[in-house]
Coordinates of C-alpha atoms in Angstrom, one line a residue:
Chain O
X18 CA 0.9 -107.3 -21.3
X19 CA 2.2 -103.9 -22.4
X20 CA 5.5 -103.3 -20.9
X21 CA 5.3 -105.9 -18.2
X22 CA 8.2 -108.3 -18.2
X23 CA 6.6 -110.9 -15.9
X24 CA 3.0 -111.6 -15.6
X25 CA 1.6 -113.8 -12.9
X26 CA -1.8 -115.0 -14.1
X27 CA -3.9 -116.5 -11.3
X28 CA -0.8 -118.1 -9.7
X29 CA -1.5 -120.1 -6.6
X30 CA 0.2 -122.4 -4.2
X31 CA -1.4 -124.8 -1.9
X32 CA 0.9 -127.0 0.1
X33 CA 0.0 -130.7 0.3
X34 CA -2.2 -131.3 3.3
X35 CA -3.0 -127.6 3.8
X36 CA -6.6 -126.5 3.7
X37 CA -5.9 -122.9 2.8
X38 CA -3.6 -121.8 0.0
X39 CA -0.3 -120.1 0.9
X40 CA -0.8 -118.0 -2.2
X41 CA -4.3 -117.6 -3.6
X42 CA -4.9 -116.8 -7.3
X43 CA -2.5 -114.0 -7.6
X44 CA -2.6 -111.7 -10.6
X45 CA 0.4 -109.4 -10.8
X46 CA 2.2 -107.5 -13.5
X47 CA 5.8 -106.8 -13.0
X48 CA 6.8 -103.8 -15.1
X49 CA 10.1 -103.9 -17.0
X50 CA 13.1 -101.9 -15.7
X51 CA 11.5 -101.1 -12.4
X52 CA 11.8 -102.1 -8.8
X53 CA 8.7 -103.7 -7.5
X54 CA 8.7 -104.2 -3.8
X55 CA 6.5 -106.9 -2.2
X56 CA 5.9 -105.9 1.4
X57 CA 3.7 -107.3 4.1
X58 CA 3.6 -108.7 7.5
X59 CA 5.4 -112.0 8.2
X60 CA 3.5 -115.0 6.9
X61 CA 1.7 -113.1 4.2
X62 CA 3.3 -115.2 1.5
X63 CA 5.6 -112.5 0.0
X64 CA 8.6 -114.8 0.0
X65 CA 6.6 -117.6 -1.4
X66 CA 5.3 -115.4 -4.2
X67 CA 8.9 -114.4 -5.0
X68 CA 10.0 -118.0 -5.1
X69 CA 7.1 -118.9 -7.4
X70 CA 8.5 -116.6 -10.0
X71 CA 11.7 -118.6 -10.5
X72 CA 9.8 -121.8 -9.6
X73 CA 11.9 -122.5 -6.5
X74 CA 8.4 -123.3 -5.4
X75 CA 6.2 -125.0 -8.1
X76 CA 2.8 -123.3 -8.4
X77 CA -0.2 -125.5 -8.0
X78 CA -2.3 -123.3 -10.3
X79 CA -2.1 -120.4 -12.8
X80 CA 0.5 -119.4 -15.3
X81 CA 3.8 -117.5 -15.1
X82 CA 4.6 -115.5 -18.2
X83 CA 8.2 -114.4 -18.6
X84 CA 9.1 -112.1 -21.5
X85 CA 6.0 -113.2 -23.3
X86 CA 6.7 -116.8 -22.9
X87 CA 4.8 -119.2 -20.7
X88 CA 7.5 -120.6 -18.4
X89 CA 5.1 -122.5 -16.0
X90 CA 6.3 -125.9 -17.4
X91 CA 9.8 -125.2 -18.9
X92 CA 13.0 -126.7 -17.4
X93 CA 13.2 -124.9 -14.1
X94 CA 17.0 -125.0 -13.9
X95 CA 17.3 -123.3 -17.3
X96 CA 14.7 -120.7 -16.3
X97 CA 16.7 -119.9 -13.1
X98 CA 19.9 -119.2 -15.0
X99 CA 18.0 -116.3 -16.7
X100 CA 16.9 -114.8 -13.4
X101 CA 19.2 -113.4 -10.8
X102 CA 18.4 -114.5 -7.2
X103 CA 19.6 -112.9 -4.0
X104 CA 18.7 -114.1 -0.6
X105 CA 19.1 -112.7 2.9
X106 CA 21.6 -115.4 4.0
X107 CA 23.5 -114.8 0.7
X108 CA 24.7 -118.4 0.5
X109 CA 28.0 -117.9 -1.2
X110 CA 29.9 -121.1 -1.9
X111 CA 32.5 -121.2 0.9
X112 CA 34.8 -123.6 -1.0
X113 CA 35.1 -121.3 -4.0
X114 CA 36.8 -118.0 -4.5
X115 CA 34.9 -114.8 -5.0
X116 CA 35.7 -114.9 -8.7
X117 CA 34.4 -118.5 -9.0
X118 CA 31.3 -117.5 -7.0
X119 CA 30.5 -114.6 -9.3
X120 CA 31.3 -116.7 -12.4
X121 CA 28.9 -119.5 -11.4
X122 CA 26.0 -118.9 -13.8
X123 CA 28.3 -117.8 -16.7
X124 CA 30.2 -121.1 -16.2
X125 CA 26.9 -123.0 -16.2
X126 CA 26.0 -121.3 -19.5
X127 CA 29.3 -122.4 -20.9
X128 CA 31.1 -119.1 -21.3
X129 CA 34.8 -119.4 -22.0
X130 CA 37.1 -118.6 -19.1
X131 CA 38.4 -115.3 -20.5
X132 CA 35.0 -114.0 -20.9
X133 CA 34.0 -115.1 -17.4
X134 CA 37.2 -113.5 -16.0
X135 CA 36.5 -110.2 -17.7
X136 CA 32.9 -110.3 -16.5
X137 CA 33.9 -111.0 -12.9
X138 CA 36.3 -108.1 -12.8
X139 CA 33.6 -105.8 -14.3
X140 CA 31.0 -107.0 -11.7
X141 CA 33.4 -106.5 -8.8
X142 CA 34.0 -103.0 -10.0
X143 CA 30.3 -102.5 -10.4
X144 CA 29.7 -103.4 -6.7
X145 CA 32.6 -101.2 -5.6
X146 CA 35.2 -103.9 -4.8
X147 CA 38.7 -103.9 -6.1
X148 CA 39.1 -107.1 -8.3
X149 CA 42.8 -107.2 -7.6
X150 CA 42.1 -107.5 -3.9
X151 CA 39.1 -109.6 -3.8
X152 CA 38.8 -112.0 -6.8
X153 CA 41.0 -114.7 -5.2
X154 CA 39.7 -114.4 -1.7
X155 CA 37.2 -116.8 -0.1
X156 CA 33.8 -115.9 1.3
X157 CA 34.9 -116.4 4.9
X158 CA 37.3 -113.5 4.5
X159 CA 34.5 -111.0 3.8
X160 CA 32.4 -108.9 6.1
X161 CA 28.6 -109.2 6.0
X162 CA 28.3 -106.1 3.8
X163 CA 31.0 -107.3 1.4
X164 CA 29.5 -110.7 1.2
X165 CA 26.1 -109.3 0.2
X166 CA 27.9 -107.1 -2.5
X167 CA 29.4 -110.3 -3.9
X168 CA 25.9 -111.9 -3.6
X169 CA 24.5 -109.1 -5.8
X170 CA 27.4 -109.4 -8.2
X171 CA 26.9 -113.1 -8.5
X172 CA 23.2 -112.6 -9.2
X173 CA 24.2 -110.2 -12.0
X174 CA 26.7 -112.8 -13.3
X175 CA 25.2 -113.5 -16.7
X176 CA 23.5 -110.2 -17.0
X177 CA 19.9 -111.4 -16.4
X178 CA 17.1 -109.0 -17.1
X179 CA 15.4 -109.9 -13.8
X180 CA 16.6 -109.9 -10.3
X181 CA 14.7 -111.5 -7.4
X182 CA 15.8 -110.3 -4.0
X183 CA 14.5 -111.8 -0.8
X184 CA 15.2 -109.4 2.1
X185 CA 18.7 -109.0 0.7
X186 CA 19.8 -106.4 3.3
X187 CA 17.8 -107.8 6.2
X188 CA 20.7 -109.4 8.1
X189 CA 23.0 -106.4 7.8
X190 CA 23.7 -103.8 10.4
X191 CA 21.7 -100.5 9.9
X192 CA 24.6 -98.4 8.8
X193 CA 25.9 -100.8 6.2
X194 CA 22.3 -101.6 5.1
X195 CA 21.7 -97.9 4.4
X196 CA 24.9 -97.8 2.4
X197 CA 24.1 -100.9 0.4
X198 CA 20.6 -99.6 -0.3
X199 CA 22.1 -96.4 -1.7
X200 CA 24.7 -98.2 -3.8
X201 CA 22.0 -100.5 -5.0
X202 CA 19.7 -97.6 -6.1
X203 CA 22.7 -96.0 -7.9
X204 CA 23.4 -99.3 -9.6
X205 CA 19.8 -99.6 -10.7
X206 CA 19.9 -96.1 -12.2
X207 CA 22.6 -97.5 -14.6
X208 CA 21.3 -101.0 -15.1
X209 CA 17.5 -100.7 -15.2
X210 CA 16.9 -104.3 -14.3
X211 CA 13.5 -105.6 -13.6
X212 CA 13.6 -106.2 -9.8
X213 CA 11.3 -107.9 -7.5
X214 CA 12.3 -107.1 -3.9
X215 CA 10.8 -108.6 -0.8
X216 CA 10.9 -106.9 2.5
X217 CA 8.9 -106.7 5.7
X218 CA 10.2 -103.1 6.3
X219 CA 7.9 -100.5 4.9
X220 CA 10.6 -97.8 5.1
X221 CA 12.9 -100.0 3.0
X222 CA 10.0 -100.6 0.6
X223 CA 9.3 -96.8 0.2
X224 CA 13.0 -96.1 -0.3
X225 CA 13.7 -98.9 -2.8
X226 CA 10.5 -99.3 -4.7
X227 CA 9.3 -97.7 -7.9
X228 CA 6.1 -99.5 -7.2
X229 CA 5.0 -101.3 -4.0
X230 CA 2.6 -104.2 -3.6
X231 CA 1.3 -104.4 -0.1
X232 CA 0.3 -107.9 0.6
X233 CA -2.2 -109.4 3.0
X234 CA -2.5 -113.0 4.0
X235 CA -2.3 -115.5 1.1
X236 CA -0.5 -112.9 -0.8
X237 CA -3.7 -111.0 -1.7
X238 CA -2.8 -107.5 -3.0
X239 CA -4.0 -104.9 -0.5
X240 CA -2.6 -102.1 -2.6
X241 CA -0.4 -101.8 -5.6
X242 CA 0.9 -98.4 -6.6
X243 CA 3.7 -96.0 -6.5
X244 CA 5.1 -95.2 -3.0
X245 CA 3.8 -91.6 -3.3
X246 CA 0.3 -92.8 -4.0
X247 CA 0.3 -95.3 -1.2
X248 CA 1.6 -92.8 1.3
X249 CA -0.9 -90.2 0.2
X250 CA -3.9 -92.5 -0.2
X251 CA -3.9 -95.8 1.6
X252 CA -6.9 -97.6 0.2
X253 CA -7.7 -99.7 3.2
X254 CA -7.4 -99.8 7.0
X255 CA -5.0 -102.7 6.6
X256 CA -2.7 -100.5 4.4
X257 CA -2.8 -97.5 6.7
X258 CA -2.1 -99.8 9.7
X259 CA 0.8 -101.3 7.9
X260 CA 2.2 -97.9 7.0
X261 CA 2.0 -97.0 10.6
X262 CA 2.4 -93.6 12.1
X263 CA 4.3 -90.9 10.3
X264 CA 3.3 -91.8 6.8
X265 CA 3.8 -88.2 5.8
X266 CA 7.4 -88.2 7.2
X267 CA 8.1 -91.4 5.3
X268 CA 7.4 -89.5 2.1
X269 CA 10.8 -87.8 2.7
X270 CA 12.4 -91.2 2.0
X271 CA 11.2 -90.9 -1.6
X272 CA 13.6 -88.2 -2.7
X273 CA 17.3 -88.1 -2.5
X274 CA 19.2 -84.9 -2.2
X275 CA 20.6 -85.4 -5.7
X276 CA 17.0 -85.1 -6.9
X277 CA 16.6 -81.5 -5.7
X278 CA 18.4 -78.3 -6.5
X279 CA 19.8 -76.9 -3.3
X280 CA 20.0 -73.1 -2.8
X281 CA 23.4 -72.0 -3.9
X282 CA 24.5 -69.9 -0.9
X283 CA 27.7 -68.2 -1.8
X284 CA 30.9 -69.8 -0.6
X285 CA 34.6 -68.9 -0.3
X286 CA 37.7 -71.0 0.0
X287 CA 39.4 -70.8 3.4
X288 CA 42.4 -69.1 1.8
X289 CA 40.3 -66.3 0.3
X290 CA 40.9 -62.7 1.1
X291 CA 38.6 -60.6 3.4
X292 CA 37.4 -58.7 0.4
X293 CA 36.3 -61.9 -1.4
X294 CA 34.4 -62.9 1.8
X295 CA 32.7 -59.5 2.0
X296 CA 31.6 -59.7 -1.6
X297 CA 30.2 -63.1 -1.0
X298 CA 28.4 -62.0 2.1
X299 CA 26.9 -59.1 0.2
X300 CA 25.5 -61.6 -2.3
X301 CA 24.1 -63.9 0.3
X302 CA 20.4 -63.7 1.1
X303 CA 20.8 -63.9 4.9
X304 CA 24.3 -62.7 5.4
X305 CA 25.8 -66.1 6.1
X306 CA 28.2 -67.8 3.7
X307 CA 30.0 -71.2 3.6
X308 CA 33.7 -71.5 3.9
X309 CA 35.1 -74.4 1.9
X310 CA 38.4 -76.2 2.0
X311 CA 39.4 -77.8 -1.3
X312 CA 35.7 -77.3 -2.3
X313 CA 34.3 -79.1 0.8
X314 CA 32.1 -77.2 3.1
X315 CA 33.7 -76.6 6.5
X316 CA 32.3 -73.5 8.3
X317 CA 29.5 -71.0 8.4
X318 CA 30.6 -67.3 8.7
X319 CA 28.9 -63.9 8.5
X320 CA 30.1 -60.3 8.6
X321 CA 31.3 -60.5 12.2
X322 CA 34.0 -63.0 11.4
X323 CA 35.5 -61.0 8.5
X324 CA 38.2 -58.9 10.1
X325 CA 41.3 -57.8 8.3
X326 CA 42.9 -61.3 8.2
X327 CA 42.1 -63.8 5.6
X328 CA 42.3 -67.0 7.6
X329 CA 38.8 -68.5 7.8
X330 CA 39.9 -72.1 8.8
X331 CA 38.7 -71.5 12.3
X332 CA 36.2 -68.6 11.9
X333 CA 32.5 -68.9 12.5
X334 CA 30.6 -72.1 13.2
X335 CA 31.5 -75.6 12.0
X336 CA 29.3 -77.1 9.3
X337 CA 27.7 -80.1 11.1
X338 CA 25.0 -81.3 8.8
X339 CA 26.4 -82.5 5.5
X340 CA 24.4 -84.7 3.1
X341 CA 25.7 -86.6 0.2
X342 CA 23.8 -87.2 -3.1
X343 CA 22.6 -90.7 -1.9
X344 CA 21.1 -89.4 1.3
X345 CA 17.3 -89.1 1.3
X346 CA 15.5 -86.0 2.4
X347 CA 14.6 -88.0 5.5
X348 CA 18.4 -88.4 6.2
X349 CA 18.8 -84.7 5.8
X350 CA 16.0 -83.9 8.3
X351 CA 17.6 -86.3 10.7
X352 CA 20.9 -84.6 10.4
X353 CA 19.4 -81.2 10.7
X354 CA 17.7 -82.2 13.9
X355 CA 20.8 -83.9 15.3
X356 CA 23.0 -80.8 14.7
X357 CA 20.3 -78.4 15.9
X358 CA 20.6 -76.5 12.6
X359 CA 17.7 -75.7 10.3
X360 CA 19.8 -76.3 7.3
X361 CA 22.2 -78.8 5.8
X362 CA 25.0 -78.5 3.2
X363 CA 24.6 -80.7 0.2
X364 CA 27.7 -82.2 -1.3
X365 CA 28.3 -84.2 -4.5
X366 CA 29.8 -87.7 -4.6
X367 CA 33.3 -86.2 -4.1
X368 CA 32.3 -84.2 -1.1
X369 CA 32.3 -80.9 -3.0
X370 CA 29.8 -78.2 -1.9
X371 CA 26.6 -78.0 -4.0
X372 CA 24.4 -75.7 -1.9
X373 CA 22.2 -75.7 1.1
X374 CA 18.8 -77.2 1.9
X375 CA 16.6 -75.9 4.7
X376 CA 13.9 -77.4 6.8
X377 CA 11.4 -75.2 4.9
X378 CA 12.4 -76.9 1.6
X379 CA 11.4 -80.3 3.2
X380 CA 8.0 -79.1 4.3
X381 CA 7.4 -77.5 0.9
X382 CA 8.4 -80.8 -0.7
X383 CA 5.9 -82.7 1.4
X384 CA 3.1 -80.3 0.8
X385 CA 3.8 -80.4 -3.0
X386 CA 3.8 -84.2 -3.0
X387 CA 0.5 -84.4 -1.2
X388 CA -1.1 -81.9 -3.5
X389 CA 0.2 -83.6 -6.6
X390 CA -1.2 -86.9 -5.3
X391 CA -4.5 -85.4 -4.5
X392 CA -4.8 -83.9 -7.9
X393 CA -3.8 -87.2 -9.6
X394 CA -6.4 -89.1 -7.6
X395 CA -9.0 -86.4 -8.4
X396 CA -8.3 -86.7 -12.1
X397 CA -8.4 -90.5 -11.9
X398 CA -11.7 -90.2 -10.1
X399 CA -13.1 -87.8 -12.6
X400 CA -12.2 -90.0 -15.5
X401 CA -13.7 -93.2 -14.1
X402 CA -17.5 -93.3 -14.4
Chain H
X9 CA 65.7 -152.5 31.0
X10 CA 66.2 -156.2 30.5
X11 CA 62.7 -156.5 29.1
X12 CA 63.2 -153.6 26.7
X13 CA 66.5 -155.1 25.5
X14 CA 65.1 -158.5 24.9
X15 CA 62.1 -156.9 23.1
X16 CA 64.4 -155.2 20.6
X17 CA 66.5 -158.3 20.3
X18 CA 63.3 -160.3 19.5
X19 CA 62.3 -157.7 16.8
X20 CA 65.7 -158.0 15.3
X21 CA 65.5 -161.7 15.1
X22 CA 62.0 -161.7 13.7
X23 CA 62.4 -158.9 11.3
X24 CA 61.5 -161.0 8.2
X25 CA 58.4 -162.4 9.7
X26 CA 57.5 -159.0 11.0
X27 CA 57.7 -157.5 7.6
X28 CA 55.5 -160.2 6.0
X29 CA 52.9 -159.9 8.8
X30 CA 53.1 -156.0 8.6
X31 CA 52.4 -156.1 4.8
X32 CA 49.5 -158.5 5.3
X33 CA 48.1 -156.2 7.9
X34 CA 48.5 -153.2 5.7
X35 CA 46.8 -155.1 2.8
X36 CA 43.8 -155.6 5.0
X37 CA 43.8 -151.9 5.9
X38 CA 44.1 -150.6 2.3
X39 CA 41.6 -153.1 0.7
X40 CA 39.0 -152.7 3.5
X41 CA 39.2 -148.9 3.8
X42 CA 39.2 -148.4 0.0
X43 CA 36.3 -150.7 -0.6
X44 CA 34.3 -149.5 2.4
X45 CA 34.8 -145.9 1.3
X46 CA 33.6 -146.6 -2.2
X47 CA 30.5 -148.5 -1.0
X48 CA 29.7 -146.2 2.0
X49 CA 30.1 -142.9 0.1
X50 CA 28.0 -144.2 -2.8
X51 CA 25.4 -145.5 -0.4
X52 CA 25.4 -142.1 1.4
X53 CA 24.9 -140.3 -1.9
X54 CA 22.2 -142.6 -3.1
X55 CA 20.2 -142.3 0.1
X56 CA 20.6 -138.6 0.5
X57 CA 17.1 -137.9 -0.7
X58 CA 15.7 -141.3 0.4
X59 CA 15.2 -141.0 4.2
X60 CA 13.8 -144.5 4.6
X61 CA 16.6 -146.2 2.7
X62 CA 19.1 -144.0 4.6
X63 CA 17.8 -145.0 8.0
X64 CA 17.7 -148.6 7.0
X65 CA 21.3 -148.5 5.8
X66 CA 22.5 -146.8 9.0
X67 CA 20.7 -149.2 11.2
X68 CA 22.1 -152.2 9.3
X69 CA 25.7 -150.8 9.5
X70 CA 25.2 -150.2 13.2
X71 CA 24.1 -153.8 13.7
X72 CA 27.2 -154.9 11.8
X73 CA 29.4 -153.0 14.2
X74 CA 27.8 -154.7 17.2
X75 CA 28.5 -158.2 16.0
X76 CA 31.3 -159.7 18.1
X77 CA 34.4 -159.9 15.8
X78 CA 35.7 -163.1 17.2
X79 CA 32.4 -164.9 16.4
X80 CA 32.0 -163.2 13.0
X81 CA 35.4 -164.2 11.7
X82 CA 34.8 -167.8 12.6
X83 CA 31.2 -167.9 11.3
X84 CA 32.5 -166.8 7.9
X85 CA 34.8 -169.8 7.6
X86 CA 32.1 -172.1 6.1
X87 CA 31.3 -169.4 3.6
X88 CA 34.7 -168.1 2.6
X89 CA 37.1 -170.8 3.9
X90 CA 40.2 -169.9 5.7
X91 CA 42.7 -167.1 4.9
X92 CA 42.1 -163.6 3.6
X93 CA 38.4 -163.5 2.8
X94 CA 36.6 -164.1 6.2
X95 CA 38.6 -161.3 7.9
X96 CA 38.2 -159.0 4.8
X97 CA 34.5 -159.4 4.8
X98 CA 34.1 -158.9 8.5
X99 CA 36.4 -155.9 8.6
X100 CA 34.6 -154.4 5.6
X101 CA 31.3 -154.7 7.5
X102 CA 32.7 -152.9 10.5
X103 CA 34.3 -150.1 8.4
X104 CA 31.0 -149.1 6.8
X105 CA 29.3 -147.3 9.7
X106 CA 31.8 -144.5 10.4
X107 CA 32.1 -143.6 6.7
X108 CA 28.4 -143.9 6.0
X109 CA 27.4 -141.9 9.0
X110 CA 29.8 -139.1 8.2
X111 CA 28.8 -139.1 4.6
X112 CA 25.2 -138.8 5.5
X113 CA 26.0 -136.1 8.1
X114 CA 28.3 -134.2 5.8
X115 CA 25.8 -134.1 2.9
X116 CA 22.9 -133.1 5.0
X117 CA 24.7 -130.4 7.0
X118 CA 25.6 -128.3 4.0
X119 CA 24.3 -124.8 4.9
X120 CA 20.7 -124.5 3.6
X121 CA 21.4 -121.0 2.3
X122 CA 24.2 -122.4 0.1
X123 CA 21.8 -125.1 -1.2
X124 CA 19.1 -122.5 -1.8
X125 CA 21.4 -120.2 -3.7
X126 CA 22.8 -123.1 -5.7
X127 CA 19.3 -124.1 -6.8
X128 CA 18.3 -120.5 -7.4
X129 CA 21.2 -120.0 -9.8
X130 CA 20.0 -123.0 -11.8
X131 CA 22.4 -125.7 -10.8
X132 CA 20.8 -129.1 -11.5
X133 CA 20.6 -131.5 -8.6
X134 CA 23.5 -133.5 -10.0
X135 CA 25.6 -130.3 -10.3
X136 CA 24.7 -129.4 -6.7
X137 CA 25.8 -132.8 -5.6
X138 CA 29.2 -132.7 -7.3
X139 CA 30.0 -129.0 -7.2
X140 CA 28.6 -128.1 -3.8
X141 CA 27.6 -130.9 -1.5
X142 CA 30.5 -133.3 -1.9
X143 CA 33.2 -130.7 -1.8
X144 CA 31.6 -129.2 1.4
X145 CA 31.0 -132.6 3.0
X146 CA 34.5 -133.9 2.0
X147 CA 36.4 -133.0 5.3
X148 CA 33.6 -134.8 7.2
X149 CA 33.8 -137.8 5.0
X150 CA 37.5 -138.1 5.3
X151 CA 37.1 -137.9 9.1
X152 CA 34.9 -141.0 8.9
X153 CA 37.4 -142.8 6.8
X154 CA 40.1 -142.1 9.4
X155 CA 37.9 -143.6 12.1
X156 CA 37.3 -146.6 10.0
X157 CA 41.0 -147.1 9.3
X158 CA 41.9 -147.0 13.0
X159 CA 39.1 -149.4 13.7
X160 CA 40.2 -151.8 11.0
X161 CA 43.9 -151.7 12.1
X162 CA 42.9 -152.9 15.6
X163 CA 40.3 -155.5 14.7
X164 CA 42.5 -157.0 11.9
X165 CA 44.6 -158.5 14.6
X166 CA 41.9 -161.2 15.0
X167 CA 42.5 -162.4 11.3
X168 CA 45.2 -164.7 12.7
X169 CA 42.5 -166.9 14.3
X170 CA 41.2 -167.9 10.9
X171 CA 44.7 -168.2 9.4
X172 CA 44.4 -164.8 7.8
X173 CA 47.9 -163.6 8.8
X174 CA 48.7 -160.1 9.8
X175 CA 50.4 -158.7 12.9
X176 CA 47.9 -160.7 15.0
X177 CA 50.2 -163.7 14.3
X178 CA 52.6 -162.4 16.8
X179 CA 50.0 -161.9 19.4
X180 CA 48.6 -165.4 18.9
X181 CA 52.0 -166.9 19.1
X182 CA 52.8 -164.9 22.3
X183 CA 49.6 -166.1 23.9
X184 CA 50.3 -169.7 23.1
X185 CA 53.8 -169.4 24.6
X186 CA 52.9 -167.3 27.6
X187 CA 55.4 -168.0 30.4
X188 CA 57.9 -169.4 27.9
X189 CA 60.8 -167.3 26.5
X190 CA 59.8 -164.5 24.1
X191 CA 56.0 -165.0 24.9
X192 CA 55.6 -161.5 26.2
X193 CA 58.0 -160.0 23.6
X194 CA 55.8 -161.5 20.8
X195 CA 52.6 -159.9 22.2
X196 CA 54.3 -156.6 22.6
X197 CA 55.7 -156.7 19.1
X198 CA 52.3 -157.4 17.5
X199 CA 50.6 -154.7 19.6
X200 CA 53.2 -152.0 19.1
X201 CA 53.4 -152.5 15.3
X202 CA 49.6 -152.5 14.9
X203 CA 49.6 -149.1 16.7
X204 CA 52.4 -147.8 14.6
X205 CA 50.7 -149.0 11.4
X206 CA 47.5 -147.3 12.5
X207 CA 49.3 -144.1 13.3
X208 CA 51.0 -144.2 9.9
X209 CA 47.7 -144.5 8.1
X210 CA 46.2 -141.8 10.2
X211 CA 49.0 -139.4 9.4
X212 CA 48.4 -140.3 5.7
X213 CA 44.8 -139.3 6.0
X214 CA 45.7 -136.1 7.6
X215 CA 47.9 -135.4 4.6
X216 CA 45.2 -136.4 2.2
X217 CA 42.6 -134.2 3.9
X218 CA 44.9 -131.3 3.8
X219 CA 45.7 -131.8 0.1
X220 CA 42.1 -132.4 -1.0
X221 CA 40.2 -129.9 1.2
X222 CA 39.3 -126.7 -0.8
X223 CA 41.3 -123.7 0.5
X224 CA 38.1 -121.8 1.5
X225 CA 37.2 -124.5 4.0
X226 CA 40.5 -124.7 5.8

């Protein structure tokens, strides 16, 4: 009960008439301010487990402890108003505006309309939607991605400490999903909510989770650990089967390019003089430099392209692999392979050049991660009798 | 052309009686539709989580609708006497099924994801009913009310047989004078004005639906 916000204490659910429980005596600690991902094959009871926490499904055994308080028998409606809930199908109220949707729980809690209105605008900003444009629209006017942003904003309505998310990005196209995942992670960096996130997709679990619980049938925990530890040391055949092939590569999903310091290969603006370019090339480790336009990487050039002129807009080779701060190292690798380059330019959120990562950086990262995990396991092994 | 001219001439001569009969007919329509709406919607709401009661109510309302109207009107005479009440009760029984059926359908067909998210945010079942289910079912309920009002407008013509008045008076009179002057004109008058009245009410419901349907559902 140290820093766990929610404790499941022997929680079980047996449906009437069923011989085997859907969830059998589950003990789980949900740490405060972290994203815990419940992942497992379909039918393992992960959604049921999630729904037991806010008592959408009433447990048939065990206790649920929420912020130190036993909430197994309190008024379920009141409990749910303290817990954000996001589902795959979103379920926005079609007859209410976006603003009314987001203000649902604040209204239930009796906030006055000014406070609700301010909160709604704040939340729309938070999820990257212009309040002036969207607050008076209706759900049918939104795209799938926008609707799920509103879904998340609505769940955050009364600023709950806990969010429960049941495959929130499962029904969204892969490109939008990726963007929503990144936005969500950035949001979580600011908000530090306690989040329980259900998915069947191990890649999503690795990307989103601070901790992952891999569940077997009847919601039995096969392994509960950090993504790094699970990838490096699956504790059972079930877990390694579930991780599938390429567990090492999946490790690249764990880091975003903003987490690493790219090599600062010298750059010049396209309008720079030939002398500037020569100086930069002299300072470069391999003779190549980056040409930027308004700070954004555009082309690679080396000595050959520096003549007497100073126009570098069309000199050298175009920069094809550009990775933003939200992209994972896995994304970077993908881009490098696609553009047949062994390096990618990192940019910040405004698209400004930060430096270059190379394929070797990725292999080094993987090796370091594996080594660190092995050491950690060895230490843990040495400490236990 | 002669027929049409004598039809309008007949209407002109009978305008006072026509107005009285039209008002009587409209009174049936309004009282029946309003009372059937209140009862059917309440019944639909009450049975929304009671499948057995719901099926029983629907079956009963279906049986009502199959009872021959001519017989029913007359059978009520010993109970309610002549005049307004036998037709009112019979029409009320007929008007239940369309509204009840649509209320049940409307409430049960609310998107399960919307229900799930409403419950997940902590709306009580009463709040879900009034803030989510009824607003979403409303266009479907109104559609049922429209069907009932059309049904009532037509069947109310039989009220005349139990001295209940209404535009059926003209049809009865025409039938009794068939072959005599103005027989056909009387039947046409009754029929045409019943249709006009039905269309008037229907247009009113279109307006009501437009005004009361939340913008997001239009």
